[in-house]
PDB file of C-alpha atoms and ligand atoms in Angstrom:
ATOM      1  CA  UNK C   1     103.404 142.206 126.781  1.00 68.00           C
ATOM      2  CA  UNK C   2     100.969 139.635 125.984  1.00 76.00           C
ATOM      3  CA  UNK C   3      99.482 138.637 122.442  1.00 84.00           C
ATOM      4  CA  UNK C   4      96.081 140.137 122.727  1.00 88.00           C
ATOM      5  CA  UNK C   5      97.885 143.708 123.091  1.00 88.00           C
ATOM      6  CA  UNK C   6     100.290 142.834 120.254  1.00 90.00           C
ATOM      7  CA  UNK C   7      97.068 141.995 118.168  1.00 92.00           C
ATOM      8  CA  UNK C   8      95.355 145.222 118.988  1.00 95.00           C
ATOM      9  CA  UNK C   9      98.353 147.279 118.499  1.00 97.00           C
ATOM     10  CA  UNK C  10      99.395 145.694 115.140  1.00 97.00           C
ATOM     11  CA  UNK C  11      95.646 146.266 114.178  1.00 97.00           C
ATOM     12  CA  UNK C  12      95.706 149.938 114.857  1.00 98.00           C
ATOM     13  CA  UNK C  13      99.008 150.442 113.162  1.00 98.00           C
ATOM     14  CA  UNK C  14      97.378 148.404 110.034  1.00 97.00           C
ATOM     15  CA  UNK C  15      94.572 150.379 109.756  1.00 97.00           C
ATOM     16  CA  UNK C  16      96.525 154.080 110.356  1.00 97.00           C
ATOM     17  CA  UNK C  17      99.345 153.066 107.866  1.00 97.00           C
ATOM     18  CA  UNK C  18      96.810 152.071 105.259  1.00 96.00           C
ATOM     19  CA  UNK C  19      94.766 155.312 105.851  1.00 96.00           C
ATOM     20  CA  UNK C  20      97.362 158.054 105.679  1.00 95.00           C
ATOM     21  CA  UNK C  21      98.571 159.395 102.159  1.00 90.00           C
ATOM     22  CA  UNK C  22     102.006 158.893 102.451  1.00 94.00           C
ATOM     23  CA  UNK C  23     105.061 157.876 104.243  1.00 95.00           C
ATOM     24  CA  UNK C  24     105.849 160.574 106.446  1.00 96.00           C
ATOM     25  CA  UNK C  25     102.417 160.689 107.979  1.00 96.00           C
ATOM     26  CA  UNK C  26     102.259 157.020 108.493  1.00 97.00           C
ATOM     27  CA  UNK C  27     105.528 157.175 110.237  1.00 98.00           C
ATOM     28  CA  UNK C  28     103.742 160.120 112.900  1.00 98.00           C
ATOM     29  CA  UNK C  29     100.670 157.775 113.321  1.00 98.00           C
ATOM     30  CA  UNK C  30     102.742 154.690 114.195  1.00 98.00           C
ATOM     31  CA  UNK C  31     104.753 156.515 116.699  1.00 98.00           C
ATOM     32  CA  UNK C  32     101.672 158.175 118.077  1.00 98.00           C
ATOM     33  CA  UNK C  33     100.279 154.685 118.425  1.00 98.00           C
ATOM     34  CA  UNK C  34     103.159 153.168 119.977  1.00 98.00           C
ATOM     35  CA  UNK C  35     103.693 155.692 122.485  1.00 98.00           C
ATOM     36  CA  UNK C  36     100.066 156.080 123.677  1.00 97.00           C
ATOM     37  CA  UNK C  37      99.259 152.023 123.609  1.00 96.00           C
ATOM     38  CA  UNK C  38     102.482 150.749 125.294  1.00 95.00           C
ATOM     39  CA  UNK C  39     102.904 152.296 128.943  1.00 95.00           C
ATOM     40  CA  UNK C  40     106.491 150.940 129.213  1.00 96.00           C
ATOM     41  CA  UNK C  41     107.596 152.753 125.899  1.00 98.00           C
ATOM     42  CA  UNK C  42     109.155 155.875 127.339  1.00 98.00           C
ATOM     43  CA  UNK C  43     110.610 157.304 124.018  1.00 98.00           C
ATOM     44  CA  UNK C  44     109.724 156.282 120.669  1.00 98.00           C
ATOM     45  CA  UNK C  45     111.338 157.593 117.515  1.00 98.00           C
ATOM     46  CA  UNK C  46     112.138 156.733 113.895  1.00 98.00           C
ATOM     47  CA  UNK C  47     115.589 157.236 112.263  1.00 98.00           C
ATOM     48  CA  UNK C  48     115.792 157.381 108.193  1.00 98.00           C
ATOM     49  CA  UNK C  49     119.142 156.496 106.669  1.00 97.00           C
ATOM     50  CA  UNK C  50     120.583 159.271 104.748  1.00 97.00           C
ATOM     51  CA  UNK C  51     123.982 158.333 103.286  1.00 96.00           C
ATOM     52  CA  UNK C  52     125.841 156.885 106.176  1.00 96.00           C
ATOM     53  CA  UNK C  53     123.789 158.567 108.710  1.00 98.00           C
ATOM     54  CA  UNK C  54     120.592 157.990 110.571  1.00 98.00           C
ATOM     55  CA  UNK C  55     118.651 161.130 110.774  1.00 98.00           C
ATOM     56  CA  UNK C  56     115.821 161.372 113.405  1.00 98.00           C
ATOM     57  CA  UNK C  57     112.293 161.876 111.778  1.00 98.00           C
ATOM     58  CA  UNK C  58     109.079 161.816 114.088  1.00 98.00           C
ATOM     59  CA  UNK C  59     109.585 161.150 117.712  1.00 98.00           C
ATOM     60  CA  UNK C  60     107.567 161.179 121.339  1.00 98.00           C
ATOM     61  CA  UNK C  61     109.307 161.915 124.316  1.00 97.00           C
ATOM     62  CA  UNK C  62     112.000 164.201 125.594  1.00 95.00           C
ATOM     63  CA  UNK C  63     114.098 165.927 122.780  1.00 95.00           C
ATOM     64  CA  UNK C  64     117.245 163.839 122.234  1.00 93.00           C
ATOM     65  CA  UNK C  65     120.353 165.424 121.254  1.00 94.00           C
ATOM     66  CA  UNK C  66     121.307 162.657 118.663  1.00 96.00           C
ATOM     67  CA  UNK C  67     119.309 163.880 115.770  1.00 97.00           C
ATOM     68  CA  UNK C  68     121.926 162.683 113.428  1.00 98.00           C
ATOM     69  CA  UNK C  69     123.711 159.434 114.021  1.00 98.00           C
ATOM     70  CA  UNK C  70     126.705 158.010 112.021  1.00 98.00           C
ATOM     71  CA  UNK C  71     126.359 154.337 110.943  1.00 97.00           C
ATOM     72  CA  UNK C  72     129.504 153.395 112.917  1.00 96.00           C
ATOM     73  CA  UNK C  73     128.077 154.912 116.474  1.00 97.00           C
ATOM     74  CA  UNK C  74     125.409 153.983 119.138  1.00 98.00           C
ATOM     75  CA  UNK C  75     122.946 151.012 119.254  1.00 98.00           C
ATOM     76  CA  UNK C  76     121.147 152.709 116.519  1.00 98.00           C
ATOM     77  CA  UNK C  77     123.986 152.664 114.278  1.00 98.00           C
ATOM     78  CA  UNK C  78     124.783 148.708 115.160  1.00 98.00           C
ATOM     79  CA  UNK C  79     121.228 147.770 114.238  1.00 98.00           C
ATOM     80  CA  UNK C  80     121.229 149.491 110.708  1.00 98.00           C
ATOM     81  CA  UNK C  81     124.720 148.036 110.057  1.00 98.00           C
ATOM     82  CA  UNK C  82     124.042 144.527 111.325  1.00 98.00           C
ATOM     83  CA  UNK C  83     120.500 144.733 109.811  1.00 98.00           C
ATOM     84  CA  UNK C  84     118.913 142.757 112.796  1.00 98.00           C
ATOM     85  CA  UNK C  85     116.708 143.915 115.714  1.00 98.00           C
ATOM     86  CA  UNK C  86     119.075 144.696 118.701  1.00 98.00           C
ATOM     87  CA  UNK C  87     117.650 144.630 122.508  1.00 98.00           C
ATOM     88  CA  UNK C  88     119.475 146.088 125.125  1.00 98.00           C
ATOM     89  CA  UNK C  89     118.276 144.883 128.630  1.00 98.00           C
ATOM     90  CA  UNK C  90     120.569 147.821 130.640  1.00 98.00           C
ATOM     91  CA  UNK C  91     121.920 150.454 128.470  1.00 98.00           C
ATOM     92  CA  UNK C  92     124.283 151.328 130.859  1.00 97.00           C
ATOM     93  CA  UNK C  93     126.450 148.105 130.469  1.00 98.00           C
ATOM     94  CA  UNK C  94     126.688 148.523 126.764  1.00 98.00           C
ATOM     95  CA  UNK C  95     129.348 150.763 125.625  1.00 97.00           C
ATOM     96  CA  UNK C  96     127.594 151.102 122.274  1.00 97.00           C
ATOM     97  CA  UNK C  97     124.904 153.142 123.864  1.00 97.00           C
ATOM     98  CA  UNK C  98     124.733 156.976 123.267  1.00 97.00           C
ATOM     99  CA  UNK C  99     122.524 158.321 125.989  1.00 94.00           C
ATOM    100  CA  UNK C 100     119.306 160.143 125.279  1.00 88.00           C
ATOM    101  CA  UNK C 101     117.962 160.527 128.965  1.00 92.00           C
ATOM    102  CA  UNK C 102     119.392 159.759 132.387  1.00 94.00           C
ATOM    103  CA  UNK C 103     116.058 157.673 132.976  1.00 96.00           C
ATOM    104  CA  UNK C 104     116.681 155.354 130.030  1.00 98.00           C
ATOM    105  CA  UNK C 105     117.463 151.634 131.210  1.00 98.00           C
ATOM    106  CA  UNK C 106     116.709 149.388 128.319  1.00 98.00           C
ATOM    107  CA  UNK C 107     116.414 149.996 124.524  1.00 98.00           C
ATOM    108  CA  UNK C 108     115.280 148.280 121.215  1.00 98.00           C
ATOM    109  CA  UNK C 109     116.175 149.232 117.855  1.00 98.00           C
ATOM    110  CA  UNK C 110     114.392 147.604 114.810  1.00 98.00           C
ATOM    111  CA  UNK C 111     115.711 148.184 111.329  1.00 98.00           C
ATOM    112  CA  UNK C 112     112.920 149.214 108.744  1.00 98.00           C
ATOM    113  CA  UNK C 113     114.170 146.865 105.548  1.00 97.00           C
ATOM    114  CA  UNK C 114     113.104 146.924 102.097  1.00 95.00           C
ATOM    115  CA  UNK C 115     114.712 143.714 100.774  1.00 94.00           C
ATOM    116  CA  UNK C 116     118.481 143.751 102.018  1.00 95.00           C
ATOM    117  CA  UNK C 117     118.391 147.520 102.041  1.00 95.00           C
ATOM    118  CA  UNK C 118     117.664 149.421 105.294  1.00 97.00           C
ATOM    119  CA  UNK C 119     115.532 152.555 105.110  1.00 97.00           C
ATOM    120  CA  UNK C 120     115.600 153.408 108.448  1.00 98.00           C
ATOM    121  CA  UNK C 121     114.871 152.244 111.867  1.00 98.00           C
ATOM    122  CA  UNK C 122     112.249 152.379 114.766  1.00 98.00           C
ATOM    123  CA  UNK C 123     113.789 153.266 118.127  1.00 98.00           C
ATOM    124  CA  UNK C 124     112.355 152.760 121.492  1.00 98.00           C
ATOM    125  CA  UNK C 125     113.683 153.389 125.040  1.00 98.00           C
ATOM    126  CA  UNK C 126     112.119 152.478 128.296  1.00 98.00           C
ATOM    127  CA  UNK C 127     112.984 153.718 132.059  1.00 98.00           C
ATOM    128  CA  UNK C 128     112.201 150.294 132.811  1.00 98.00           C
ATOM    129  CA  UNK C 129     115.169 147.933 132.955  1.00 98.00           C
ATOM    130  CA  UNK C 130     114.806 144.618 130.368  1.00 98.00           C
ATOM    131  CA  UNK C 131     111.500 146.382 129.143  1.00 98.00           C
ATOM    132  CA  UNK C 132     111.576 144.651 125.503  1.00 98.00           C
ATOM    133  CA  UNK C 133     110.979 140.772 124.886  1.00 96.00           C
ATOM    134  CA  UNK C 134     110.681 138.440 121.859  1.00 96.00           C
ATOM    135  CA  UNK C 135     106.899 139.858 121.520  1.00 95.00           C
ATOM    136  CA  UNK C 136     107.999 143.341 121.157  1.00 97.00           C
ATOM    137  CA  UNK C 137     110.262 142.358 118.705  1.00 97.00           C
ATOM    138  CA  UNK C 138     107.851 140.297 117.106  1.00 96.00           C
ATOM    139  CA  UNK C 139     105.167 143.256 116.877  1.00 97.00           C
ATOM    140  CA  UNK C 140     108.034 145.983 116.009  1.00 98.00           C
ATOM    141  CA  UNK C 141     109.300 144.014 113.208  1.00 98.00           C
ATOM    142  CA  UNK C 142     105.723 143.572 111.784  1.00 97.00           C
ATOM    143  CA  UNK C 143     105.070 147.298 112.019  1.00 98.00           C
ATOM    144  CA  UNK C 144     108.389 147.862 110.349  1.00 98.00           C
ATOM    145  CA  UNK C 145     107.541 145.690 107.604  1.00 98.00           C
ATOM    146  CA  UNK C 146     104.160 147.663 107.272  1.00 97.00           C
ATOM    147  CA  UNK C 147     106.340 150.936 107.386  1.00 98.00           C
ATOM    148  CA  UNK C 148     108.795 149.977 104.601  1.00 97.00           C
ATOM    149  CA  UNK C 149     105.798 149.180 102.175  1.00 96.00           C
ATOM    150  CA  UNK C 150     104.545 152.307 102.763  1.00 96.00           C
ATOM    151  CA  UNK C 151     107.951 154.401 102.423  1.00 95.00           C
ATOM    152  CA  UNK C 152     108.636 152.598  99.425  1.00 91.00           C
ATOM    153  CA  UNK C 153     105.479 153.375  97.749  1.00 84.00           C
ATOM    154  CA  UNK C 154     105.355 157.001  98.929  1.00 79.00           C
ATOM    155  CA  UNK C 155     108.872 157.016  96.866  1.00 72.00           C
ATOM    156  CA  UNK C 156     107.739 155.730  93.860  1.00 64.00           C
ATOM    157  CA  UNK C 157     104.958 158.322  93.693  1.00 58.00           C
ATOM    158  CA  UNK C 158     107.149 161.431  94.357  1.00 49.00           C
TER     159      UNK C 158
HETATM  160  N1  LIG Z 201     120.770 155.351 122.464  1.00 78.53           N
HETATM  161  C1  LIG Z 201     120.579 155.497 121.148  1.00 78.53           C
HETATM  162  C2  LIG Z 201     120.492 156.946 120.514  1.00 78.53           C
HETATM  163  C3  LIG Z 201     119.256 157.541 120.171  1.00 78.53           C
HETATM  164  S1  LIG Z 201     118.500 157.778 121.490  1.00 78.53           S
HETATM  165  O1  LIG Z 201     118.282 156.883 122.553  1.00 78.53           O
HETATM  166  C4  LIG Z 201     117.053 158.665 121.187  1.00 78.53           C
HETATM  167  C5  LIG Z 201     121.922 154.772 120.545  1.00 78.53           C
HETATM  168  O2  LIG Z 201     122.776 154.250 121.482  1.00 78.53           O
HETATM  169  O3  LIG Z 201     121.966 154.758 119.345  1.00 78.53           O
END
């Protein structure tokens, strides 16, 4: 990814998140923007933490069998437990990996944090090996921070 694309996508996400009335709609828009703007992102989804499980929210791509992931399982569980972004260049070489599609070759999982508290995470799969670099991480962490603010606000207004 180059910095120009990163800037454009982040600006679209900022506009979308600011214009939506609640966190649920904002998450849907973010998933749609990332899926349409980033050709290497084959599957884009958001999980929300409920108790000790990650529950699948909006996603685009093939249906995943993993709609509820315990914190102790998967790359998703690891990112939420470690509270940090995980990039896996070759999912088939990672014993933590829970398969969603046979075509998937690499994955990035970015926690959505409110302070030290995990609200959920952005999970993206690619059919290309090693599709995610430091710029994807920077972009997606900025997106996660925008979503965190929106989700906190929607919770307060419920
Ligand atoms: N691969 C993830 C599971 C979610 S699916 O990719 C949608 C994992 O290992 O946690």
